[in-house]
mmCIF file of C-alpha atoms in Angstrom:
data_model
loop_
_atom_site.group_PDB
_atom_site.id
_atom_site.type_symbol
_atom_site.label_atom_id
_atom_site.label_comp_id
_atom_site.label_asym_id
_atom_site.label_seq_id
_atom_site.Cartn_x
_atom_site.Cartn_y
_atom_site.Cartn_z
ATOM 1 C CA MET A 24 0.217 0.433 -0.013
ATOM 2 C CA CYS A 25 1.412 3.627 -0.628
ATOM 3 C CA PHE A 26 0.888 6.258 1.600
ATOM 4 C CA GLY A 27 1.977 9.483 1.426
ATOM 5 C CA GLY A 28 1.420 11.595 -1.730
ATOM 6 C CA GLY A 29 2.622 9.368 -4.615
ATOM 7 C CA GLY A 30 0.870 9.749 -7.650
ATOM 8 C CA PRO A 31 1.052 11.269 -10.975
ATOM 9 C CA SER A 32 2.571 15.049 -11.021
ATOM 10 C CA GLN A 33 1.054 17.663 -13.191
ATOM 11 C CA ALA A 34 2.952 17.378 -16.048
ATOM 12 C CA GLU A 35 2.719 13.935 -15.937
ATOM 13 C CA LYS A 36 -1.016 14.601 -16.227
ATOM 14 C CA GLN A 37 -0.658 17.301 -19.018
ATOM 15 C CA THR A 38 1.586 14.577 -21.352
ATOM 16 C CA SER A 39 -1.026 11.906 -21.228
ATOM 17 C CA VAL A 40 -3.863 14.816 -22.052
ATOM 18 C CA ASP A 41 -1.853 15.552 -25.087
ATOM 19 C CA GLN A 42 -1.293 12.048 -26.287
ATOM 20 C CA ARG A 43 -4.607 11.255 -25.425
ATOM 21 C CA LEU A 44 -5.584 14.580 -28.142
ATOM 22 C CA GLU A 45 -3.827 13.030 -30.290
ATOM 23 C CA ALA A 46 -4.774 9.368 -30.280
ATOM 24 C CA ASP A 47 -8.257 11.202 -30.887
ATOM 25 C CA GLU A 48 -7.522 13.658 -33.591
ATOM 26 C CA ALA A 49 -5.661 10.482 -35.425
ATOM 27 C CA LYS A 50 -8.593 8.527 -34.889
ATOM 28 C CA ARG A 51 -10.770 11.388 -36.224
ATOM 29 C CA GLN A 52 -8.632 11.395 -39.192
ATOM 30 C CA GLU A 53 -8.916 7.894 -40.128
ATOM 31 C CA ALA A 54 -12.781 7.524 -39.932
ATOM 32 C CA GLU A 55 -13.178 10.400 -41.948
ATOM 33 C CA LYS A 56 -10.510 9.002 -44.755
ATOM 34 C CA MET A 57 -13.144 5.669 -44.280
ATOM 35 C CA ALA A 58 -16.030 7.115 -44.628
ATOM 36 C CA GLU A 59 -15.046 9.629 -47.935
ATOM 37 C CA GLN A 60 -13.639 6.012 -49.682
ATOM 38 C CA LYS A 61 -16.962 4.629 -48.904
ATOM 39 C CA LYS A 62 -18.658 7.295 -50.562
ATOM 40 C CA GLU A 63 -17.151 7.054 -53.552
ATOM 41 C CA ASP A 64 -17.477 3.620 -53.441
ATOM 42 C CA ILE A 65 -21.349 4.264 -53.088
ATOM 43 C CA GLN A 66 -21.048 6.644 -55.840
ATOM 44 C CA SER A 67 -19.334 4.736 -58.720
ATOM 45 C CA ALA A 68 -21.780 1.646 -57.613
ATOM 46 C CA ILE A 69 -24.455 4.017 -58.411
ATOM 47 C CA GLU A 70 -22.655 5.547 -61.491
ATOM 48 C CA GLU A 71 -22.115 1.714 -62.870
ATOM 49 C CA ARG A 72 -25.856 0.490 -61.760
ATOM 50 C CA PHE A 73 -27.417 3.701 -64.005
ATOM 51 C CA THR A 74 -24.883 4.378 -67.059
ATOM 52 C CA GLY A 75 -24.202 0.144 -67.846
ATOM 53 C CA THR A 76 -20.734 0.714 -67.292
ATOM 54 C CA LYS A 77 -19.751 -2.355 -65.800
ATOM 55 C CA ASN A 78 -20.665 -5.097 -68.087
ATOM 56 C CA GLY A 79 -20.064 -4.729 -71.957
ATOM 57 C CA GLY A 80 -22.179 -1.197 -71.507
ATOM 58 C CA ALA A 81 -25.715 -2.566 -71.610
ATOM 59 C CA ALA A 82 -27.102 -0.523 -68.169
ATOM 60 C CA ILE A 83 -27.885 -3.249 -65.489
ATOM 61 C CA ALA A 84 -31.480 -1.732 -64.579
ATOM 62 C CA ARG A 85 -32.650 -2.371 -67.695
ATOM 63 C CA ARG A 86 -30.780 -5.759 -68.492
ATOM 64 C CA SER A 87 -31.800 -7.552 -65.616
ATOM 65 C CA GLY A 88 -35.544 -5.826 -65.461
ATOM 66 C CA THR A 89 -34.906 -4.186 -62.173
ATOM 67 C CA GLY A 90 -36.807 -0.929 -63.495
ATOM 68 C CA GLN A 91 -39.777 1.434 -63.427
ATOM 69 C CA ARG A 92 -42.640 -1.103 -64.364
ATOM 70 C CA SER A 93 -45.923 0.066 -64.297
ATOM 71 C CA LEU A 94 -48.644 -1.576 -63.027
ATOM 72 C CA PHE A 95 -51.380 0.184 -64.575
ATOM 73 C CA ARG A 96 -50.301 -1.124 -68.199
ATOM 74 C CA SER A 97 -48.318 -4.621 -68.907
ATOM 75 C CA GLN A 98 -46.983 -5.897 -71.922
ATOM 76 C CA THR A 99 -47.746 -9.313 -70.987
ATOM 77 C CA GLY A 100 -51.621 -8.446 -70.012
ATOM 78 C CA SER A 101 -51.076 -9.247 -66.741
ATOM 79 C CA GLY A 102 -51.548 -5.467 -65.606
ATOM 80 C CA PHE A 103 -54.747 -3.760 -64.162
ATOM 81 C CA LEU A 104 -56.107 -3.181 -67.270
ATOM 82 C CA GLY A 105 -55.233 -6.307 -68.868
ATOM 83 C CA ARG A 106 -57.570 -7.806 -65.727
ATOM 84 C CA PHE A 107 -60.124 -5.184 -65.410
ATOM 85 C CA GLY A 108 -60.050 -3.353 -68.969
#
């Protein structure tokens, strides 16, 4: 057991605070860099999805049939007009 005025001095406390601030700043900068990279990845994925720059130039939305479809009118006759028109 330690009896007496031991413990960290003011200089040690200040050094600890400075190191903590530097570590927090480095961590924040790394998080910002990762967020920027993720933003760029998402933008390029969206761009590829709608411009068709991947897979031979055909637009993915048109090729895979996942584009906007009309429930009112359908080529196969299964839309609203095909059933009730």
